[in-house]
């Protein structure tokens, strides 16, 4: 257990809000994804960006309870976070930044990582030899996303190098990332990427030197394109109960012949409590500036968090929270640590009453997506900005 994690759980006072994560809904999501991909491919859970804002430490433990033992992250920094809580037989794979000076750490801890530039292999070999420990690398192919990835001439050289040094470096994977499998209109580009990936595979095959794992799929392609499943899929957003896009959802409905289906469940709720209540006379302004003037007398509740806690400022004068299962509209600007809501229509609100920022209360729900309508943020953008300091709690 890391120091960071201990610090959070050992706190004696309360944070201004809390995040609850549903173990049973996570299980439903994992089961659904597994059903879509069948029994062969490994399901690697992508837990980058603090597990899409859900909280990486808590999510890794919850995912392991669902039988997941492969985790993909964007950086060595995140790999270290997963490593500090995951079980010993779980595998961690870095898809992004690993600095030269951290390569020995990765090798020593059996952390697998992408290699997308040829010179890196020489360095990996040096360290593997010196440490007398095998390195596990995934060669990333450039197939048209044009982020990281090797083009074919470099890849040929990489294969030669790997084959020559098999005892020190394992050719653990050949991978690529699809640039926008969420959108059907982009499918021509995805098809082209798959064709190019097959060229990379064919070269390996010709040399009788195949990677252990072939993997190219993210959530969108895992849910909708069986020919992309191969030996492993790297699933992020769907794990957390979000459809990658409406296109993928409608394609699923077509497949199952239904007009409505909800196999993916949100696992996340964000809650706080009423900090104060008061009556604002007609004509007064609420909060900073003149953003909101009470046209009539208003009963308001003060909510103890603001944009510094990840609540988007774009919700000013627009968004809602739930109190007593009813919508309470935001009045004025979201401040750094506070905002105010209208409770004039909700009787008997008391200090300390539960406030739902995202999630369900009685029969009402606030979705992340309704939330992001106002703010032009992506679901993933809004979620991944939620501070690490907010305590995460597992609920059923
Ligand atoms: C983020 C990421 C994924 C997961 O994408 P989702 O659409 O969230 O499933 C897979 N592969 C790579 C390389 C990524 O960066």
Short mmCIF file of C-alpha atoms and ligand atoms in Angstrom, two decimals:
data_model
loop_
_atom_site.label_atom_id
_atom_site.label_comp_id
_atom_site.label_asym_id
_atom_site.label_seq_id
_atom_site.Cartn_x
_atom_site.Cartn_y
_atom_site.Cartn_z
CA UNK A 1 0.00 0.00 0.00
CA UNK A 2 1.43 3.37 -0.93
CA UNK A 3 2.05 6.24 1.39
CA UNK A 4 -0.36 8.33 -0.65
CA UNK A 5 -3.13 5.80 -0.18
CA UNK A 6 -2.47 5.50 3.54
CA UNK A 7 -2.52 9.26 3.94
CA UNK A 8 -5.95 9.42 2.34
CA UNK A 9 -7.48 6.64 4.38
CA UNK A 10 -5.95 7.77 7.65
CA UNK A 11 -7.44 11.27 7.54
CA UNK A 12 -9.33 12.25 10.66
CA UNK A 13 -11.54 14.89 9.09
CA UNK A 14 -13.94 14.81 6.20
CA UNK A 15 -13.38 15.98 2.65
CA UNK A 16 -15.94 18.37 1.12
CA UNK A 17 -17.35 15.63 -1.13
CA UNK A 18 -17.15 11.89 -1.76
CA UNK A 19 -17.24 9.48 -4.68
CA UNK A 20 -19.05 6.15 -4.41
CA UNK A 21 -18.21 3.30 -6.78
CA UNK A 22 -20.61 0.42 -7.35
CA UNK A 23 -18.97 -3.00 -7.31
CA UNK A 24 -22.09 -4.76 -8.66
CA UNK A 25 -22.42 -2.40 -11.64
CA UNK A 26 -18.73 -2.81 -12.43
CA UNK A 27 -19.26 -6.57 -12.44
CA UNK A 28 -22.15 -6.13 -14.91
CA UNK A 29 -19.96 -4.05 -17.22
CA UNK A 30 -17.10 -6.54 -17.13
CA UNK A 31 -19.50 -9.43 -17.82
CA UNK A 32 -21.01 -7.57 -20.76
CA UNK A 33 -17.60 -6.74 -22.26
CA UNK A 34 -16.46 -10.35 -21.78
CA UNK A 35 -19.59 -11.58 -23.53
CA UNK A 36 -18.86 -9.28 -26.48
CA UNK A 37 -15.23 -10.38 -26.85
CA UNK A 38 -15.65 -14.08 -26.16
CA UNK A 39 -13.29 -16.29 -24.22
CA UNK A 40 -10.03 -15.96 -26.16
CA UNK A 41 -8.80 -12.36 -25.85
CA UNK A 42 -7.34 -11.07 -22.59
CA UNK A 43 -9.37 -8.16 -21.22
CA UNK A 44 -6.92 -5.44 -20.21
CA UNK A 45 -8.58 -2.71 -18.16
CA UNK A 46 -7.34 0.76 -19.04
CA UNK A 47 -6.93 2.66 -15.78
CA UNK A 48 -5.03 5.70 -17.07
CA UNK A 49 -6.01 9.22 -15.93
CA UNK A 50 -6.70 8.04 -12.39
CA UNK A 51 -8.98 5.36 -13.82
CA UNK A 52 -10.88 7.95 -15.87
CA UNK A 53 -11.28 9.98 -12.68
CA UNK A 54 -12.83 7.13 -10.72
CA UNK A 55 -9.73 6.64 -8.56
CA UNK A 56 -6.96 4.29 -9.64
CA UNK A 57 -6.26 2.63 -6.27
CA UNK A 58 -9.89 1.76 -5.58
CA UNK A 59 -10.62 0.75 -9.17
CA UNK A 60 -7.69 -1.66 -9.42
CA UNK A 61 -8.93 -3.49 -6.32
CA UNK A 62 -12.51 -3.53 -7.61
CA UNK A 63 -11.41 -4.79 -11.04
CA UNK A 64 -9.34 -7.57 -9.51
CA UNK A 65 -12.44 -8.67 -7.62
CA UNK A 66 -14.12 -8.97 -11.04
CA UNK A 67 -11.32 -11.25 -12.25
CA UNK A 68 -9.27 -8.66 -14.16
CA UNK A 69 -5.51 -9.16 -13.95
CA UNK A 70 -4.22 -7.01 -16.79
CA UNK A 71 -3.96 -3.22 -16.48
CA UNK A 72 -3.01 -0.65 -19.11
CA UNK A 73 -1.75 2.81 -18.17
CA UNK A 74 -0.46 5.87 -20.00
CA UNK A 75 2.74 6.43 -18.01
CA UNK A 76 5.31 4.88 -15.72
CA UNK A 77 3.97 7.17 -13.01
CA UNK A 78 0.56 5.52 -13.26
CA UNK A 79 2.16 2.09 -13.53
CA UNK A 80 3.76 2.71 -10.16
CA UNK A 81 0.36 3.59 -8.69
CA UNK A 82 -1.16 0.34 -9.99
CA UNK A 83 1.91 -1.63 -8.89
CA UNK A 84 1.47 -0.37 -5.32
CA UNK A 85 -2.00 -1.90 -4.96
CA UNK A 86 -2.39 -4.70 -7.50
CA UNK A 87 -1.93 -8.37 -6.71
CA UNK A 88 1.36 -10.03 -7.57
CA UNK A 89 0.05 -11.98 -10.53
CA UNK A 90 -1.45 -8.97 -12.27
CA UNK A 91 0.28 -7.58 -15.37
CA UNK A 92 0.86 -3.87 -15.92
CA UNK A 93 1.46 -2.41 -19.37
CA UNK A 94 2.64 1.15 -20.08
CA UNK A 95 1.19 2.42 -23.37
CA UNK A 96 2.80 5.86 -23.19
CA UNK A 97 5.57 7.79 -21.51
CA UNK A 98 8.42 5.92 -19.86
CA UNK A 99 11.55 8.01 -19.43
CA UNK A 100 14.97 6.51 -20.14
CA UNK A 101 15.93 6.67 -16.48
CA UNK A 102 12.84 4.67 -15.47
CA UNK A 103 13.49 1.73 -17.81
CA UNK A 104 15.42 -0.20 -15.11
CA UNK A 105 12.50 0.26 -12.71
CA UNK A 106 10.10 -1.16 -15.30
CA UNK A 107 12.31 -4.16 -16.04
CA UNK A 108 12.95 -4.92 -12.37
CA UNK A 109 9.25 -4.87 -11.58
CA UNK A 110 8.12 -6.88 -14.65
CA UNK A 111 6.25 -3.87 -15.99
CA UNK A 112 5.62 -4.29 -19.71
CA UNK A 113 5.89 -1.28 -22.00
CA UNK A 114 5.41 -0.03 -25.53
CA UNK A 115 8.42 0.60 -27.72
CA UNK A 116 7.77 2.91 -30.66
CA UNK A 117 11.28 4.13 -31.46
CA UNK A 118 14.10 1.86 -32.56
CA UNK A 119 16.94 3.36 -30.44
CA UNK A 120 15.04 2.46 -27.30
CA UNK A 121 15.59 -1.26 -27.92
CA UNK A 122 19.36 -0.89 -27.54
CA UNK A 123 18.88 0.82 -24.21
CA UNK A 124 16.41 -1.83 -23.05
CA UNK A 125 18.90 -4.54 -23.98
CA UNK A 126 21.70 -2.88 -22.00
CA UNK A 127 19.56 -2.64 -18.87
CA UNK A 128 18.13 -6.14 -19.23
CA UNK A 129 21.63 -7.58 -19.50
CA UNK A 130 22.94 -5.54 -16.58
CA UNK A 131 20.00 -6.48 -14.36
CA UNK A 132 20.03 -10.04 -15.61
CA UNK A 133 16.28 -9.82 -16.06
CA UNK A 134 14.12 -10.15 -19.15
CA UNK A 135 12.32 -7.06 -20.50
CA UNK A 136 8.80 -7.40 -21.92
CA UNK A 137 8.14 -5.05 -24.82
CA UNK A 138 5.18 -4.33 -27.05
CA UNK A 139 6.16 -2.96 -30.44
CA UNK A 140 3.77 -0.23 -31.50
CA UNK A 141 3.03 -0.07 -35.21
CA UNK A 142 2.29 3.18 -37.04
CA UNK A 143 -0.90 2.38 -38.94
CA UNK A 144 -2.35 5.84 -39.47
CA UNK A 145 -3.19 7.45 -36.14
CA UNK A 146 0.13 9.28 -36.42
CA UNK A 147 0.83 9.63 -32.75
CA UNK A 148 3.50 7.18 -31.61
CA UNK A 149 4.35 4.04 -33.60
CA UNK A 150 7.05 2.58 -35.85
CA UNK A 151 6.83 2.67 -39.60
CA UNK A 152 7.60 -0.52 -41.51
CA UNK A 153 11.31 0.13 -42.28
CA UNK A 154 12.06 0.69 -38.58
CA UNK A 155 9.86 -2.23 -37.63
CA UNK A 156 11.88 -4.59 -39.86
CA UNK A 157 15.03 -3.51 -38.03
CA UNK A 158 13.29 -3.91 -34.67
CA UNK A 159 12.31 -7.48 -35.53
CA UNK A 160 15.88 -8.33 -36.48
CA UNK A 161 17.11 -6.86 -33.20
CA UNK A 162 14.48 -8.64 -31.08
CA UNK A 163 15.12 -12.00 -32.69
CA UNK A 164 18.84 -11.60 -32.10
CA UNK A 165 18.33 -10.82 -28.41
CA UNK A 166 15.41 -13.08 -27.60
CA UNK A 167 16.87 -14.26 -24.31
CA UNK A 168 16.94 -10.69 -22.90
CA UNK A 169 13.90 -9.07 -24.51
CA UNK A 170 10.53 -10.75 -25.01
CA UNK A 171 8.47 -9.75 -28.06
CA UNK A 172 5.41 -9.61 -25.85
CA UNK A 173 3.12 -7.71 -28.18
CA UNK A 174 2.52 -6.08 -31.53
CA UNK A 175 -0.01 -3.31 -31.14
CA UNK A 176 -1.53 -0.20 -32.61
CA UNK A 177 -4.23 2.31 -31.64
CA UNK A 178 -7.24 3.02 -33.82
CA UNK A 179 -7.87 6.70 -34.48
CA UNK A 180 -11.58 7.08 -33.83
CA UNK A 181 -13.32 3.71 -33.94
CA UNK A 182 -16.20 5.41 -32.08
CA UNK A 183 -17.53 7.04 -35.24
CA UNK A 184 -19.03 5.02 -38.08
CA UNK A 185 -18.19 7.83 -40.51
CA UNK A 186 -14.53 7.23 -39.68
CA UNK A 187 -14.67 3.52 -40.49
CA UNK A 188 -12.84 3.83 -43.82
CA UNK A 189 -9.84 5.09 -41.88
CA UNK A 190 -10.13 2.31 -39.28
CA UNK A 191 -10.35 -0.31 -42.04
CA UNK A 192 -7.19 1.13 -43.57
CA UNK A 193 -5.44 0.92 -40.20
CA UNK A 194 -6.45 -2.71 -39.80
CA UNK A 195 -5.09 -3.49 -43.29
CA UNK A 196 -1.80 -1.80 -42.46
CA UNK A 197 -1.60 -3.67 -39.14
CA UNK A 198 -2.01 -6.91 -41.09
CA UNK A 199 1.04 -5.93 -43.16
CA UNK A 200 3.07 -5.68 -39.95
CA UNK A 201 1.80 -9.10 -38.89
CA UNK A 202 2.59 -10.62 -42.27
CA UNK A 203 6.22 -9.47 -41.98
CA UNK A 204 6.52 -11.13 -38.57
CA UNK A 205 4.91 -14.28 -39.90
CA UNK A 206 7.26 -14.44 -42.87
CA UNK A 207 10.17 -14.32 -40.47
CA UNK A 208 8.55 -16.95 -38.24
CA UNK A 209 8.89 -14.55 -35.35
CA UNK A 210 5.46 -13.73 -33.95
CA UNK A 211 4.53 -11.54 -30.97
CA UNK A 212 2.95 -13.28 -28.00
CA UNK A 213 -0.04 -10.90 -28.07
CA UNK A 214 -1.62 -9.07 -30.98
CA UNK A 215 -3.72 -6.15 -29.70
CA UNK A 216 -5.31 -3.14 -31.40
CA UNK A 217 -8.78 -2.74 -29.87
CA UNK A 218 -10.23 -0.04 -27.57
CA UNK A 219 -13.80 0.05 -26.17
CA UNK A 220 -15.51 1.08 -29.40
CA UNK A 221 -13.92 -1.63 -31.52
CA UNK A 222 -14.13 -4.24 -28.73
CA UNK A 223 -17.90 -3.73 -28.59
CA UNK A 224 -18.55 -3.48 -32.31
CA UNK A 225 -15.79 -5.02 -34.45
CA UNK A 226 -15.03 -8.68 -33.65
CA UNK A 227 -12.20 -8.81 -36.20
CA UNK A 228 -10.21 -6.38 -33.99
CA UNK A 229 -10.28 -8.57 -30.85
CA UNK A 230 -7.19 -10.68 -31.66
CA UNK A 231 -5.36 -11.80 -28.47
CA UNK A 232 -6.11 -8.85 -26.18
CA UNK A 233 -8.40 -5.81 -26.01
CA UNK A 234 -7.61 -2.62 -24.10
CA UNK A 235 -10.90 -1.37 -22.73
CA UNK A 236 -11.24 1.95 -20.92
CA UNK A 237 -14.46 3.92 -21.16
CA UNK A 238 -16.85 0.93 -21.37
CA UNK A 239 -15.43 -0.47 -18.13
CA UNK A 240 -16.80 2.57 -16.37
CA UNK A 241 -20.23 2.07 -17.91
CA UNK A 242 -20.14 4.62 -20.72
CA UNK A 243 -20.90 3.80 -24.35
CA UNK A 244 -17.97 5.08 -26.44
CA UNK A 245 -20.45 6.93 -28.68
CA UNK A 246 -24.12 6.87 -29.77
CA UNK A 247 -22.98 5.06 -32.96
CA UNK A 248 -21.71 2.09 -30.96
CA UNK A 249 -24.85 2.02 -28.79
CA UNK A 250 -27.19 2.00 -31.79
CA UNK A 251 -25.13 -0.67 -33.47
CA UNK A 252 -25.52 -2.80 -30.32
CA UNK A 253 -29.30 -2.26 -30.33
CA UNK A 254 -29.45 -3.39 -33.93
CA UNK A 255 -27.46 -6.51 -33.10
CA UNK A 256 -29.70 -7.53 -30.22
CA UNK A 257 -32.89 -6.42 -31.99
CA UNK A 258 -34.08 -4.15 -29.20
CA UNK A 259 -35.09 -0.51 -29.09
CA UNK A 260 -33.58 -0.01 -25.65
CA UNK A 261 -30.99 -1.89 -23.62
CA UNK A 262 -28.77 -0.96 -20.69
CA UNK A 263 -26.10 -3.61 -20.21
CA UNK A 264 -23.53 -0.95 -19.29
CA UNK A 265 -24.04 0.73 -15.92
CA UNK A 266 -22.42 3.82 -14.48
CA UNK A 267 -20.49 2.86 -11.41
CA UNK A 268 -19.80 6.36 -10.21
CA UNK A 269 -21.75 8.76 -7.94
CA UNK A 270 -20.52 12.05 -6.54
CA UNK A 271 -22.07 13.38 -3.37
CA UNK A 272 -21.78 16.12 -0.81
CA UNK A 273 -23.97 17.75 1.86
CA UNK A 274 -25.79 21.04 2.38
CA UNK A 275 -23.33 23.36 4.14
CA UNK A 276 -25.73 26.19 4.97
CA UNK A 277 -29.21 27.43 4.13
CA UNK A 278 -30.61 30.95 4.06
CA UNK A 279 -33.30 33.25 2.72
CA UNK A 280 -32.19 35.86 0.17
CA UNK A 281 -34.51 38.88 -0.13
CA UNK A 282 -35.90 39.96 -3.50
CA UNK A 283 -33.46 42.14 -5.50
CA UNK A 284 -30.25 40.85 -3.84
CA UNK A 285 -27.39 39.38 -5.86
CA UNK A 286 -26.08 35.88 -5.05
CA UNK A 287 -22.34 35.14 -4.99
CA UNK A 288 -19.78 37.17 -6.94
CA UNK A 289 -20.72 40.05 -9.22
CA UNK A 290 -24.10 40.41 -10.83
CA UNK A 291 -24.34 36.96 -12.41
CA UNK A 292 -27.57 36.22 -10.54
CA UNK A 293 -30.14 38.59 -9.03
CA UNK A 294 -33.07 37.21 -7.05
CA UNK A 295 -36.22 38.34 -8.88
CA UNK A 296 -38.25 37.07 -5.93
CA UNK A 297 -37.30 36.00 -2.41
CA UNK A 298 -35.12 32.86 -2.70
CA UNK A 299 -34.39 30.03 -0.28
CA UNK A 300 -30.90 28.85 -1.06
CA UNK A 301 -28.53 26.08 -0.01
CA UNK A 302 -24.77 26.56 0.02
CA UNK A 303 -22.78 23.63 -1.40
CA UNK A 304 -19.22 23.19 -0.04
CA UNK A 305 -17.25 22.70 -3.26
CA UNK A 306 -16.40 24.53 -6.44
CA UNK A 307 -14.23 24.52 -9.54
CA UNK A 308 -11.08 23.74 -7.55
CA UNK A 309 -12.75 20.45 -6.61
CA UNK A 310 -13.49 19.52 -10.21
CA UNK A 311 -17.01 20.96 -10.45
CA UNK A 312 -16.99 22.70 -13.85
CA UNK A 313 -17.39 26.48 -13.76
CA UNK A 314 -19.40 26.16 -16.98
CA UNK A 315 -22.32 24.94 -14.83
CA UNK A 316 -22.72 28.49 -13.44
CA UNK A 317 -26.38 29.60 -13.59
CA UNK A 318 -27.26 26.47 -15.60
CA UNK A 319 -26.68 23.16 -13.86
CA UNK A 320 -28.59 21.31 -11.17
CA UNK A 321 -27.92 19.22 -8.11
CA UNK A 322 -30.34 16.82 -6.40
CA UNK A 323 -31.65 17.46 -2.90
CA UNK A 324 -34.49 15.31 -1.44
CA UNK A 325 -34.78 13.70 -4.89
CA UNK A 326 -35.57 17.02 -6.56
CA UNK A 327 -33.64 19.29 -8.90
CA UNK A 328 -32.10 22.36 -7.30
CA UNK A 329 -30.85 24.86 -9.86
CA UNK A 330 -27.45 26.54 -9.52
CA UNK A 331 -27.74 30.27 -8.83
CA UNK A 332 -24.85 32.48 -9.94
CA UNK A 333 -21.24 31.50 -10.54
CA UNK A 334 -19.46 28.36 -9.41
CA UNK A 335 -16.82 29.75 -7.02
CA UNK A 336 -13.48 28.19 -6.18
CA UNK A 337 -14.86 26.28 -3.17
CA UNK A 338 -18.58 27.05 -3.02
CA UNK A 339 -21.73 27.43 -5.03
CA UNK A 340 -25.36 28.14 -4.27
CA UNK A 341 -28.54 26.38 -5.39
CA UNK A 342 -32.23 27.23 -5.32
CA UNK A 343 -34.26 25.26 -2.77
CA UNK A 344 -37.29 27.58 -2.69
CA UNK A 345 -39.50 24.73 -4.02
CA UNK A 346 -38.06 22.00 -1.74
CA UNK A 347 -39.53 21.99 1.81
CA UNK A 348 -37.61 21.19 5.01
CA UNK A 349 -34.06 21.18 3.68
CA UNK A 350 -31.64 20.94 6.61
CA UNK A 351 -27.92 21.61 6.94
CA UNK A 352 -26.17 18.25 6.38
CA UNK A 353 -28.77 16.86 3.97
CA UNK A 354 -27.31 14.77 1.15
CA UNK A 355 -26.63 16.54 -2.16
CA UNK A 356 -26.11 14.46 -5.30
CA UNK A 357 -23.85 16.12 -7.86
CA UNK A 358 -23.70 13.14 -10.22
CA UNK A 359 -25.77 10.01 -9.73
CA UNK A 360 -29.15 8.97 -8.40
CA UNK A 361 -31.34 10.25 -5.58
CA UNK A 362 -34.85 8.81 -5.16
CA UNK A 363 -36.24 8.71 -8.71
CA UNK A 364 -34.02 11.40 -10.18
CA UNK A 365 -30.64 10.99 -11.86
CA UNK A 366 -27.97 13.42 -12.99
CA UNK A 367 -25.75 11.82 -15.61
CA UNK A 368 -22.24 12.92 -16.45
CA UNK A 369 -23.50 13.40 -19.99
CA UNK A 370 -26.31 15.79 -19.04
CA UNK A 371 -23.73 17.60 -17.03
CA UNK A 372 -21.31 17.93 -19.92
CA UNK A 373 -24.03 19.28 -22.23
CA UNK A 374 -23.69 22.64 -20.55
CA UNK A 375 -19.96 22.76 -20.39
CA UNK A 376 -18.81 21.39 -23.78
CA UNK A 377 -16.50 19.07 -21.85
CA UNK A 378 -16.15 15.47 -22.96
CA UNK A 379 -17.45 12.92 -20.42
CA UNK A 380 -13.92 11.62 -20.06
CA UNK A 381 -12.48 15.12 -19.79
CA UNK A 382 -14.81 16.11 -16.97
CA UNK A 383 -14.35 12.84 -15.10
CA UNK A 384 -10.58 12.68 -15.44
CA UNK A 385 -10.28 16.14 -13.90
CA UNK A 386 -11.86 15.09 -10.62
CA UNK A 387 -9.24 15.58 -7.93
CA UNK A 388 -7.45 12.58 -6.57
CA UNK A 389 -8.04 13.96 -3.07
CA UNK A 390 -11.79 13.25 -3.12
CA UNK A 391 -12.25 10.04 -1.11
CA UNK A 392 -13.48 7.01 -3.06
CA UNK A 393 -15.68 4.46 -1.36
CA UNK A 394 -16.83 1.08 -2.68
CA UNK A 395 -20.57 0.46 -2.43
CA UNK A 396 -22.59 -2.55 -3.50
C1 LIG B 1 -7.02 5.23 -23.84
C2 LIG B 1 -6.54 4.12 -24.67
C3 LIG B 1 -7.32 2.96 -24.83
C4 LIG B 1 -8.72 2.82 -24.25
O1 LIG B 1 -9.63 3.62 -24.96
P1 LIG B 1 -11.20 3.57 -24.61
O2 LIG B 1 -11.84 4.19 -25.81
O3 LIG B 1 -11.40 4.37 -23.38
O4 LIG B 1 -11.56 2.15 -24.43
C5 LIG B 1 -6.76 1.91 -25.55
N1 LIG B 1 -5.54 2.01 -26.11
C6 LIG B 1 -4.78 3.12 -25.99
C7 LIG B 1 -3.43 3.15 -26.63
C8 LIG B 1 -5.25 4.21 -25.28
O5 LIG B 1 -4.50 5.31 -25.17
#
